[in-house]
Coordinates of C-alpha atoms in Angstrom, one line a residue:
Chain A
M1 CA -23.7 -20.9 -2.4
T2 CA -25.6 -18.7 -4.9
T3 CA -24.0 -17.7 -8.1
Q4 CA -26.4 -14.9 -8.8
H5 CA -25.2 -11.5 -9.7
T6 CA -24.8 -8.7 -7.3
A7 CA -26.1 -5.7 -9.2
Y8 CA -23.2 -3.2 -9.6
A9 CA -23.8 -1.3 -6.5
I10 CA -22.2 2.1 -7.3
G11 CA -23.8 2.6 -10.7
H12 CA -22.2 4.1 -13.8
A13 CA -23.2 7.7 -13.0
P14 CA -20.8 10.2 -14.7
S15 CA -19.4 11.0 -11.2
H16 CA -18.3 7.5 -10.8
T17 CA -16.9 6.9 -14.2
K18 CA -15.1 10.2 -14.0
H19 CA -12.7 8.8 -11.4
H20 CA -12.5 5.5 -13.3
E21 CA -11.2 7.4 -16.4
W22 CA -8.1 8.3 -14.5
R23 CA -7.2 4.6 -14.5
T24 CA -4.6 3.2 -16.7
A25 CA -2.7 -0.1 -16.9
A26 CA 0.3 1.7 -15.3
N27 CA -1.6 3.0 -12.2
S28 CA -4.1 0.1 -11.9
A29 CA -2.4 -3.0 -13.2
P30 CA 1.3 -2.5 -12.2
R31 CA 1.8 -6.0 -11.2
L32 CA 0.6 -7.4 -14.5
L33 CA 2.7 -5.2 -16.8
P34 CA 6.1 -7.0 -16.4
H35 CA 4.3 -10.4 -16.9
L36 CA 2.6 -9.0 -20.0
Q37 CA 5.9 -7.8 -21.5
K38 CA 7.4 -11.2 -20.9
A39 CA 4.4 -13.1 -22.4
L40 CA 4.4 -10.8 -25.5
A41 CA 8.1 -11.5 -26.1
S42 CA 7.2 -15.2 -26.7
N43 CA 3.8 -14.6 -28.3
P44 CA 3.0 -11.2 -30.0
N45 CA -0.6 -12.4 -30.7
L46 CA -1.7 -12.4 -27.1
K47 CA -5.4 -12.6 -26.4
L48 CA -6.4 -10.7 -23.2
L49 CA -9.9 -10.8 -21.7
D50 CA -10.7 -7.8 -19.5
I51 CA -13.7 -8.6 -17.3
G52 CA -15.9 -5.8 -15.9
C53 CA -14.2 -3.1 -18.0
G54 CA -16.5 -0.2 -17.0
P55 CA -15.6 2.9 -19.0
G56 CA -12.7 0.9 -20.5
T57 CA -9.7 3.1 -19.8
I58 CA -7.6 0.2 -18.4
S59 CA -8.8 -2.0 -21.3
A60 CA -7.7 0.6 -23.9
S61 CA -4.4 1.1 -22.0
L62 CA -3.8 -2.7 -22.0
A63 CA -4.6 -2.8 -25.7
Q64 CA -1.9 -0.2 -26.3
H65 CA 0.6 -2.5 -24.6
L66 CA -0.5 -5.4 -26.9
L67 CA 0.1 -3.5 -30.2
P68 CA 0.5 -4.3 -33.0
S69 CA -0.8 -7.9 -33.0
G70 CA -2.3 -8.7 -29.6
N71 CA -5.9 -8.1 -28.8
V72 CA -8.1 -7.2 -25.9
L73 CA -11.7 -8.4 -25.5
A74 CA -13.4 -6.2 -22.9
T75 CA -16.6 -7.3 -21.2
D76 CA -19.1 -5.7 -18.8
I77 CA -22.5 -6.6 -17.5
A78 CA -23.8 -3.1 -18.5
D79 CA -24.6 -2.2 -22.1
D80 CA -24.3 1.6 -21.8
V81 CA -20.9 1.6 -20.3
L82 CA -19.6 -0.7 -23.1
E83 CA -20.7 1.8 -25.7
R84 CA -18.7 4.5 -23.8
A85 CA -15.7 2.2 -23.5
K86 CA -15.8 1.6 -27.3
E87 CA -15.8 5.4 -27.9
H88 CA -12.9 5.8 -25.5
A89 CA -10.9 3.1 -27.3
I90 CA -11.5 4.8 -30.7
S91 CA -10.5 8.2 -29.2
Q92 CA -7.2 6.6 -28.2
G93 CA -6.4 5.7 -31.8
L94 CA -7.2 2.0 -31.3
S95 CA -8.9 0.0 -34.0
V96 CA -12.1 -1.9 -33.2
P97 CA -12.2 -4.9 -33.5
D98 CA -8.6 -5.4 -34.5
N99 CA -6.9 -4.1 -31.4
I100 CA -9.9 -4.3 -29.0
S101 CA -13.5 -5.4 -29.0
F102 CA -16.4 -5.2 -26.6
Q103 CA -19.0 -7.7 -25.5
K104 CA -21.7 -7.9 -22.8
A105 CA -21.1 -10.8 -20.5
S106 CA -21.6 -12.0 -17.0
V107 CA -18.5 -13.1 -15.2
Y108 CA -20.4 -16.0 -13.8
E109 CA -21.2 -17.4 -17.2
L110 CA -18.6 -16.2 -19.7
P111 CA -19.7 -16.8 -23.2
F112 CA -16.3 -18.3 -24.2
S113 CA -14.8 -21.7 -24.7
D114 CA -12.5 -23.3 -22.2
N115 CA -8.8 -22.3 -22.5
E116 CA -9.5 -19.4 -24.9
F117 CA -7.4 -16.5 -23.5
D118 CA -3.7 -16.1 -22.7
I119 CA -4.4 -13.5 -20.0
V120 CA -7.6 -12.9 -18.0
H121 CA -7.7 -9.6 -16.2
A122 CA -10.2 -8.2 -13.7
H123 CA -9.9 -4.9 -11.7
Q124 CA -12.3 -4.2 -8.9
V125 CA -14.7 -6.8 -10.0
L126 CA -14.8 -9.6 -7.4
C127 CA -15.5 -7.0 -4.6
H128 CA -18.8 -6.3 -6.2
L129 CA -19.9 -10.0 -6.3
D130 CA -21.6 -12.2 -3.8
D131 CA -19.6 -15.2 -4.9
P132 CA -16.1 -14.2 -5.9
V133 CA -14.9 -17.8 -5.8
A134 CA -17.4 -18.9 -8.5
A135 CA -16.3 -16.0 -10.6
T136 CA -12.6 -16.9 -10.2
K137 CA -13.4 -20.5 -11.3
E138 CA -15.1 -19.1 -14.5
M139 CA -12.0 -16.9 -15.2
L140 CA -9.8 -19.9 -14.8
R141 CA -11.9 -22.0 -17.2
V142 CA -11.5 -19.6 -20.1
C143 CA -7.8 -19.1 -19.5
K144 CA -5.3 -21.3 -21.4
P145 CA -3.1 -23.7 -19.3
G146 CA 0.1 -21.8 -18.6
G147 CA -1.8 -18.5 -19.0
L148 CA -2.3 -15.8 -16.4
I149 CA -5.2 -14.5 -14.3
S150 CA -4.5 -10.9 -13.0
L151 CA -6.8 -9.7 -10.2
R152 CA -6.7 -6.4 -8.2
E153 CA -9.4 -5.7 -5.6
A154 CA -9.8 -2.9 -3.0
D155 CA -9.6 -3.7 0.6
M156 CA -12.4 -1.2 1.6
R157 CA -11.5 -1.3 5.3
M158 CA -8.0 -0.1 4.5
W159 CA -8.5 3.6 3.9
C160 CA -6.5 6.2 5.9
F161 CA -7.4 9.9 5.9
W162 CA -5.4 12.9 7.1
P163 CA -6.9 15.0 8.5
E164 CA -9.4 12.6 10.0
L165 CA -12.4 14.8 9.6
P166 CA -15.4 13.1 11.3
S167 CA -17.6 13.7 8.2
L168 CA -15.1 11.8 6.1
L169 CA -14.9 8.9 8.5
K170 CA -18.7 8.8 8.3
F171 CA -18.4 8.8 4.5
H172 CA -16.1 5.9 4.6
A173 CA -18.3 3.9 7.0
L174 CA -21.3 4.6 4.7
M175 CA -19.5 3.4 1.6
V176 CA -18.6 0.1 3.3
E177 CA -22.1 -0.4 4.6
V178 CA -23.7 0.2 1.2
M179 CA -21.2 -2.2 -0.4
L180 CA -22.2 -4.9 2.1
A181 CA -25.9 -4.1 1.7
N182 CA -25.5 -4.7 -2.0
G183 CA -24.0 -8.1 -1.4
G184 CA -20.4 -6.9 -2.2
Q185 CA -17.2 -7.5 -0.3
D186 CA -15.4 -5.1 2.1
K187 CA -12.2 -7.1 2.6
G188 CA -11.5 -8.3 -0.9
G189 CA -7.8 -7.2 -0.9
R190 CA -6.7 -9.4 2.0
K191 CA -8.9 -12.4 0.9
L192 CA -7.6 -12.6 -2.7
V193 CA -5.3 -15.5 -2.1
S194 CA -8.0 -17.3 -0.2
W195 CA -10.5 -16.8 -3.0
V196 CA -8.1 -18.0 -5.7
M197 CA -7.2 -21.1 -3.6
G198 CA -10.9 -21.7 -3.1
A199 CA -11.2 -21.9 -6.9
G200 CA -8.7 -24.8 -6.9
V201 CA -5.4 -23.1 -7.4
K202 CA -2.3 -24.2 -5.5
R203 CA -0.5 -21.6 -3.4
E204 CA 2.7 -21.8 -5.4
A205 CA 0.9 -20.7 -8.5
I206 CA 0.0 -17.4 -6.9
E207 CA 2.1 -14.2 -6.7
A208 CA 0.4 -11.9 -4.1
G209 CA 1.0 -8.4 -2.9
F210 CA -0.7 -5.1 -2.1
G211 CA -0.7 -1.8 -4.0
T212 CA -1.9 1.6 -3.0
W213 CA -3.5 4.7 -4.4
C214 CA -2.5 7.9 -2.8
Y215 CA -4.4 11.2 -3.1
S216 CA -2.3 14.1 -1.7
A217 CA -1.0 16.4 -4.4
T218 CA -3.3 19.4 -5.1
E219 CA -4.6 18.1 -8.4
D220 CA -5.2 14.6 -7.1
R221 CA -7.1 15.9 -4.0
K222 CA -9.2 18.0 -6.3
A223 CA -10.0 15.2 -8.8
W224 CA -10.7 12.6 -6.1
G225 CA -12.6 14.8 -3.7
E226 CA -14.8 16.3 -6.4
S227 CA -15.5 12.8 -7.7
M228 CA -16.6 11.8 -4.2
I229 CA -18.8 14.9 -3.9
E230 CA -20.5 14.1 -7.2
R231 CA -21.0 10.5 -6.1
L232 CA -22.6 11.8 -2.9
R233 CA -24.9 14.1 -4.9
T234 CA -25.9 11.9 -7.8
G235 CA -24.8 8.4 -7.2
Q236 CA -26.4 5.3 -5.9
M237 CA -24.6 5.5 -2.6
R238 CA -26.7 8.5 -1.5
Q239 CA -30.0 6.9 -2.5
K240 CA -29.2 3.5 -1.0
G241 CA -27.7 5.0 2.2
I242 CA -30.8 7.1 2.9
E243 CA -33.1 4.2 1.9
L244 CA -31.4 1.9 4.3
G245 CA -31.5 4.5 7.1
L246 CA -27.7 4.7 7.2
T247 CA -27.6 8.4 6.6
T248 CA -29.9 11.4 5.9
E249 CA -30.0 14.3 3.4
E250 CA -28.3 16.4 6.1
G251 CA -25.7 13.6 6.7
V252 CA -24.9 13.5 3.0
E253 CA -24.4 17.3 2.9
E254 CA -22.1 17.1 5.9
M255 CA -20.0 14.6 4.0
V256 CA -19.9 16.9 0.9
E257 CA -18.7 19.7 3.2
G258 CA -16.1 17.4 4.6
W259 CA -14.7 16.6 1.2
K260 CA -14.6 20.3 0.3
R261 CA -12.6 21.0 3.5
W262 CA -10.3 18.1 2.8
I263 CA -9.6 19.3 -0.8
E264 CA -8.5 22.7 0.7
R265 CA -6.1 21.1 3.2
E266 CA -2.6 21.1 1.7
D267 CA -1.3 18.6 4.2
A268 CA -4.0 16.1 3.4
M269 CA -3.4 12.5 2.5
L270 CA -5.7 9.6 1.6
G271 CA -4.4 6.1 1.2
I272 CA -6.4 3.2 -0.3
V273 CA -5.1 -0.3 -0.4
N274 CA -5.6 -2.9 -3.1
G275 CA -4.8 -6.6 -3.0
E276 CA -3.1 -7.9 -6.1
V277 CA -2.5 -11.4 -7.4
I278 CA -1.1 -12.9 -10.5
V279 CA -2.1 -16.6 -11.0
R280 CA -0.5 -19.0 -13.3
K281 CA -3.1 -21.6 -14.5
A282 CA -1.8 -25.2 -14.3
Chain B
M1 CA 6.4 21.0 22.8
T2 CA 9.1 18.8 24.3
T3 CA 12.1 17.8 22.2
Q4 CA 13.1 15.0 24.4
H5 CA 13.8 11.6 23.1
T6 CA 11.4 8.8 23.1
A7 CA 13.5 5.8 24.1
Y8 CA 13.4 3.3 21.2
A9 CA 10.4 1.4 22.3
I10 CA 10.9 -1.9 20.7
G11 CA 14.5 -2.5 21.7
H12 CA 17.3 -4.1 19.6
A13 CA 16.7 -7.6 20.7
P14 CA 17.9 -10.2 18.2
S15 CA 14.3 -11.0 17.4
H16 CA 13.6 -7.5 16.3
T17 CA 16.8 -6.9 14.3
K18 CA 16.3 -10.2 12.6
H19 CA 13.4 -8.8 10.7
H20 CA 15.2 -5.5 10.2
E21 CA 18.0 -7.4 8.4
W22 CA 15.5 -8.4 5.7
R23 CA 15.4 -4.7 4.8
T24 CA 17.3 -3.3 1.7
A25 CA 17.1 0.0 -0.2
A26 CA 15.0 -1.8 -2.8
N27 CA 12.3 -3.1 -0.5
S28 CA 12.5 -0.2 2.0
A29 CA 13.4 2.9 0.1
P30 CA 11.9 2.3 -3.3
R31 CA 10.7 5.9 -3.7
L32 CA 14.2 7.3 -3.1
L33 CA 16.1 5.1 -5.5
P34 CA 15.2 6.8 -8.8
H35 CA 16.0 10.2 -7.2
L36 CA 19.3 8.8 -6.0
Q37 CA 20.3 7.6 -9.5
K38 CA 19.5 11.0 -10.9
A39 CA 21.4 12.8 -8.2
L40 CA 24.4 10.5 -8.7
A41 CA 24.5 11.2 -12.4
S42 CA 25.3 14.9 -11.7
N43 CA 27.4 14.3 -8.6
P44 CA 29.2 11.0 -8.1
N45 CA 30.5 12.1 -4.7
L46 CA 27.1 12.2 -3.0
K47 CA 27.0 12.4 0.8
L48 CA 24.0 10.6 2.3
L49 CA 23.1 10.7 6.0
D50 CA 21.1 7.7 7.2
I51 CA 19.4 8.5 10.5
G52 CA 18.3 5.8 12.9
C53 CA 20.1 3.1 11.0
G54 CA 19.5 0.2 13.4
P55 CA 21.3 -2.9 12.2
G56 CA 22.3 -0.9 9.1
T57 CA 21.1 -3.1 6.3
I58 CA 19.4 -0.3 4.5
S59 CA 22.5 1.9 5.1
A60 CA 24.8 -0.7 3.6
S61 CA 22.4 -1.2 0.7
L62 CA 22.4 2.6 0.1
A63 CA 26.2 2.6 0.2
Q64 CA 26.3 0.0 -2.5
H65 CA 24.2 2.3 -4.7
L66 CA 26.7 5.1 -4.1
L67 CA 29.8 3.2 -5.1
P68 CA 32.5 4.0 -6.0
S69 CA 32.8 7.6 -4.8
G70 CA 29.6 8.4 -2.8
N71 CA 29.5 7.9 1.0
V72 CA 27.0 7.1 3.6
L73 CA 27.1 8.3 7.2
A74 CA 24.9 6.1 9.3
T75 CA 23.7 7.2 12.8
D76 CA 21.8 5.7 15.6
I77 CA 21.1 6.6 19.2
A78 CA 22.2 3.1 20.4
D79 CA 25.9 2.1 20.6
D80 CA 25.5 -1.6 20.4
V81 CA 23.5 -1.6 17.2
L82 CA 26.0 0.7 15.5
E83 CA 28.8 -1.9 16.1
R84 CA 26.6 -4.5 14.5
A85 CA 25.8 -2.3 11.6
K86 CA 29.5 -1.7 11.0
E87 CA 30.2 -5.5 11.0
H88 CA 27.3 -5.9 8.6
A89 CA 28.7 -3.3 6.2
I90 CA 32.1 -5.0 6.2
S91 CA 30.5 -8.4 5.6
Q92 CA 28.9 -6.8 2.5
G93 CA 32.4 -5.9 1.1
L94 CA 32.1 -2.2 1.9
S95 CA 35.0 -0.2 3.1
V96 CA 34.8 1.7 6.4
P97 CA 35.1 4.7 6.4
D98 CA 35.5 5.2 2.7
N99 CA 32.1 3.9 1.6
I100 CA 30.3 4.1 4.9
S101 CA 30.9 5.3 8.4
F102 CA 29.0 5.2 11.7
Q103 CA 28.4 7.7 14.4
K104 CA 26.2 7.9 17.5
A105 CA 23.8 10.8 17.2
S106 CA 20.4 12.0 18.3
V107 CA 18.1 13.1 15.6
Y108 CA 17.1 16.1 17.7
E109 CA 20.6 17.4 17.9
L110 CA 22.6 16.2 14.9
P111 CA 26.3 16.8 15.4
F112 CA 26.7 18.2 11.9
S113 CA 27.0 21.6 10.2
D114 CA 24.1 23.2 8.4
N115 CA 23.8 22.2 4.7
E116 CA 26.3 19.3 5.0
F117 CA 24.5 16.4 3.2
D118 CA 23.1 15.9 -0.3
I119 CA 20.5 13.4 0.9
V120 CA 19.1 12.8 4.4
H121 CA 17.3 9.5 4.8
A122 CA 15.3 8.1 7.7
H123 CA 13.2 4.9 7.7
Q124 CA 10.8 4.2 10.6
V125 CA 12.4 6.9 12.8
L126 CA 9.8 9.6 13.2
C127 CA 7.1 7.1 14.4
H128 CA 9.3 6.4 17.5
L129 CA 9.6 10.1 18.5
D130 CA 7.4 12.3 20.5
D131 CA 8.3 15.3 18.4
P132 CA 8.6 14.3 14.7
V133 CA 8.3 17.9 13.5
A134 CA 11.4 19.0 15.5
A135 CA 13.3 16.0 14.2
T136 CA 12.3 16.9 10.6
K137 CA 13.5 20.5 11.1
E138 CA 16.9 19.1 12.3
M139 CA 17.1 16.9 9.2
L140 CA 16.3 19.9 7.0
R141 CA 19.0 21.9 8.7
V142 CA 21.8 19.5 7.8
C143 CA 20.6 19.0 4.2
K144 CA 22.1 21.2 1.4
P145 CA 19.7 23.6 -0.4
G146 CA 18.4 21.6 -3.4
G147 CA 19.1 18.4 -1.6
L148 CA 16.6 15.7 -0.6
I149 CA 15.0 14.4 2.6
S150 CA 13.6 10.9 2.2
L151 CA 11.2 9.6 4.9
R152 CA 9.3 6.4 5.2
E153 CA 7.1 5.7 8.3
A154 CA 4.6 3.0 9.1
D155 CA 1.0 3.8 9.6
M156 CA 0.5 1.3 12.4
R157 CA -3.3 1.4 12.2
M158 CA -3.1 0.2 8.6
W159 CA -2.5 -3.5 9.1
C160 CA -4.8 -6.1 7.5
F161 CA -4.7 -9.8 8.4
W162 CA -6.2 -12.8 6.6
P163 CA -7.3 -14.9 8.3
E164 CA -8.4 -12.5 11.0
L165 CA -7.5 -14.6 14.0
P166 CA -8.7 -12.9 17.2
S167 CA -5.3 -13.5 18.8
L168 CA -3.5 -11.6 16.0
L169 CA -6.0 -8.7 16.2
K170 CA -5.1 -8.6 19.9
F171 CA -1.4 -8.6 19.0
H172 CA -1.9 -5.7 16.7
A173 CA -3.8 -3.7 19.3
L174 CA -1.1 -4.4 21.9
M175 CA 1.6 -3.3 19.5
V176 CA -0.1 0.0 18.9
E177 CA -0.8 0.6 22.6
V178 CA 2.8 -0.1 23.6
M179 CA 4.0 2.3 20.8
L180 CA 1.7 5.0 22.2
A181 CA 2.7 4.3 25.8
N182 CA 6.3 4.8 24.8
G183 CA 5.4 8.2 23.3
G184 CA 5.6 7.1 19.7
Q185 CA 3.2 7.7 16.8
D186 CA 0.5 5.3 15.5
K187 CA -0.5 7.2 12.4
G188 CA 2.9 8.4 11.1
G189 CA 2.2 7.3 7.5
R190 CA -0.8 9.5 6.9
K191 CA 0.7 12.4 8.8
L192 CA 4.0 12.7 7.0
V193 CA 3.0 15.6 4.7
S194 CA 1.6 17.4 7.7
W195 CA 4.8 16.9 9.7
V196 CA 7.0 18.0 6.9
M197 CA 4.9 21.1 6.3
G198 CA 5.0 21.7 10.1
A199 CA 8.8 21.9 9.7
G200 CA 8.4 24.8 7.3
V201 CA 8.4 23.1 3.9
K202 CA 6.0 24.2 1.1
R203 CA 3.6 21.5 -0.2
E204 CA 4.9 21.7 -3.8
A205 CA 8.4 20.6 -2.5
I206 CA 6.9 17.3 -1.3
E207 CA 6.3 14.1 -3.3
A208 CA 4.1 11.9 -1.2
G209 CA 2.7 8.4 -1.5
F210 CA 2.2 5.1 0.3
G211 CA 4.1 1.8 0.0
T212 CA 3.3 -1.6 1.3
W213 CA 4.9 -4.7 2.8
C214 CA 3.1 -8.0 2.1
Y215 CA 3.7 -11.2 3.9
S216 CA 1.9 -14.1 2.1
A217 CA 4.3 -16.5 0.4
T218 CA 5.4 -19.4 2.6
E219 CA 9.0 -18.2 3.3
D220 CA 7.7 -14.6 4.0
R221 CA 5.0 -15.9 6.4
K222 CA 7.6 -18.0 8.2
A223 CA 10.2 -15.2 8.5
W224 CA 7.7 -12.6 9.6
G225 CA 5.7 -14.8 11.9
E226 CA 8.7 -16.2 13.6
S227 CA 10.2 -12.8 14.1
M228 CA 6.9 -11.7 15.8
I229 CA 6.9 -14.8 18.0
E230 CA 10.5 -14.0 19.1
R231 CA 9.5 -10.4 19.7
L232 CA 6.6 -11.6 21.9
R233 CA 8.9 -14.0 23.8
T234 CA 11.9 -11.8 24.4
G235 CA 11.2 -8.3 23.3
Q236 CA 10.2 -5.1 25.0
M237 CA 6.6 -5.4 23.8
R238 CA 5.8 -8.3 26.1
Q239 CA 7.4 -6.7 29.2
K240 CA 5.9 -3.3 28.6
G241 CA 2.5 -4.8 27.7
I242 CA 2.3 -6.8 30.9
E243 CA 3.7 -4.0 33.0
L244 CA 1.0 -1.6 31.7
G245 CA -1.7 -4.2 32.3
L246 CA -2.5 -4.4 28.5
T247 CA -1.9 -8.2 28.4
T248 CA -0.9 -11.1 30.6
E249 CA 1.6 -14.0 30.2
E250 CA -1.4 -16.1 29.0
G251 CA -2.4 -13.4 26.6
V252 CA 1.1 -13.3 25.1
E253 CA 1.2 -17.1 24.7
E254 CA -2.2 -16.9 22.9
M255 CA -0.7 -14.5 20.5
V256 CA 2.3 -16.8 19.9
E257 CA -0.1 -19.6 19.1
G258 CA -2.0 -17.3 16.8
W259 CA 1.2 -16.5 14.8
K260 CA 2.0 -20.2 14.6
R261 CA -1.5 -20.9 13.1
W262 CA -1.1 -18.0 10.8
I263 CA 2.2 -19.2 9.5
E264 CA 0.6 -22.6 8.7
R265 CA -2.3 -21.0 6.7
E266 CA -1.3 -21.1 3.0
D267 CA -4.1 -18.6 2.2
A268 CA -2.8 -16.0 4.7
M269 CA -2.0 -12.4 3.8
L270 CA -0.7 -9.6 6.0
G271 CA -0.5 -6.1 4.6
I272 CA 1.3 -3.2 6.2
V273 CA 1.2 0.3 4.9
N274 CA 4.0 2.9 5.0
G275 CA 3.8 6.6 4.2
E276 CA 6.6 7.9 2.0
V277 CA 7.8 11.4 1.2
I278 CA 10.6 12.9 -0.8
V279 CA 11.3 16.5 0.1
R280 CA 13.4 18.9 -1.9
K281 CA 15.0 21.5 0.4
A282 CA 14.5 25.0 -0.8

């Protein structure tokens, strides 16, 4: 098994980070929050490592939960997005580095000692990797015994659209194919327990479930649909899809039109499923 | 469009109701509960109609939430299951008819006046019907203006298994085919907003989302897997599947073996997605 990086397939184009900025601890780490409150009650100086933080909105949101004396260390493999994440944290009134700090790091070789963090968090990270089990082992290494690992990963096969416009079904298929072509994972959600057990954790130390995102209300359809359109127009998915012969310029434009029609449909729904686990390190 | 009943396809064999008995308001009506609390605060004498109550565990659980002065009226199209639901309510310490009562009724022709109930609730009912829009209209008719309709329907296409045992994928395909052959709906979850709007409701009166059931922990795998095995051995799905030529005795036994293997797999996950809406009647 290789432990090389998968390049982050989607890229950090503004279109992509735009949707990411909608993310908070409440909508993207709901299973962690009650555990976080409980851990804080016994240790107000919690150290949380947020791996693959991207634009850092979940990291900043977690840092708010740890105020006043806890601390988030947010990492990403990409320099540029870390700078943006830092600016976002400051814009949220957080103090750098007291409440939150930022560091470039590979999840496969975290530049931290064993047993260093109380909580290790990763959201939509393993699904971009070719060796999620190796990454999970590394997260376990830097977590304190008795500490928690919190993982949430999309199950990319588990999307449901209404209406089922053929162009949107093609969009979904393209997205999955590009993810796989980049060495990522299409069924991360359902495999989470398997990955964590593969990293040496016993089943009874794992709490597992699924969570959903739903886009249906007018403002949500607009925000999500427009982010997909921008991704199609400027993102890596278009370029890679055409390069691999999975679609064409015309095909991409058809998908753009599909999203526009979907945004206009008041009865539309889009459901996306994430697997979620909370792991207690032995 | 016909407004005839679809016979309840799965049947009320003990195998099937066994799983249903696991259901409570907390795990099966999570989106309704905060609305219920709010409504109770301004009116302690809430009247809730629970349509298609089956063995009545959700009904009884809702009645507990309405104590001391609210009241649930639970209906079903089947006599035998209503008797069982009544026994269950009594076993939970509820008083019949003060806290909860039972009545045979068709969702297409509810034997109630217009504007009679504060809350109308139906869980996994529309997906068994050939005309979900007509049923929704009837629910709206008996709901008071300003009252709530609460619907939760499985999206049967949205199951994900790990491991993906071929016999379980065949089980899932058979389940969907039998549902369709019985005139039911395979994509109820994603169509809920569309159905409700089809019944004349404006989009802004609808709160929509998805919820999941996850079977992964040892006791949950065992309870769910064994219920599926009993359903395969004694339920309507086996008989109908064989009758329609969708499977054979050997095929069914292969599915039973698949569930047994799945129960034993500590890294197993099964995710099932439900659409959920809360509708405010104008």
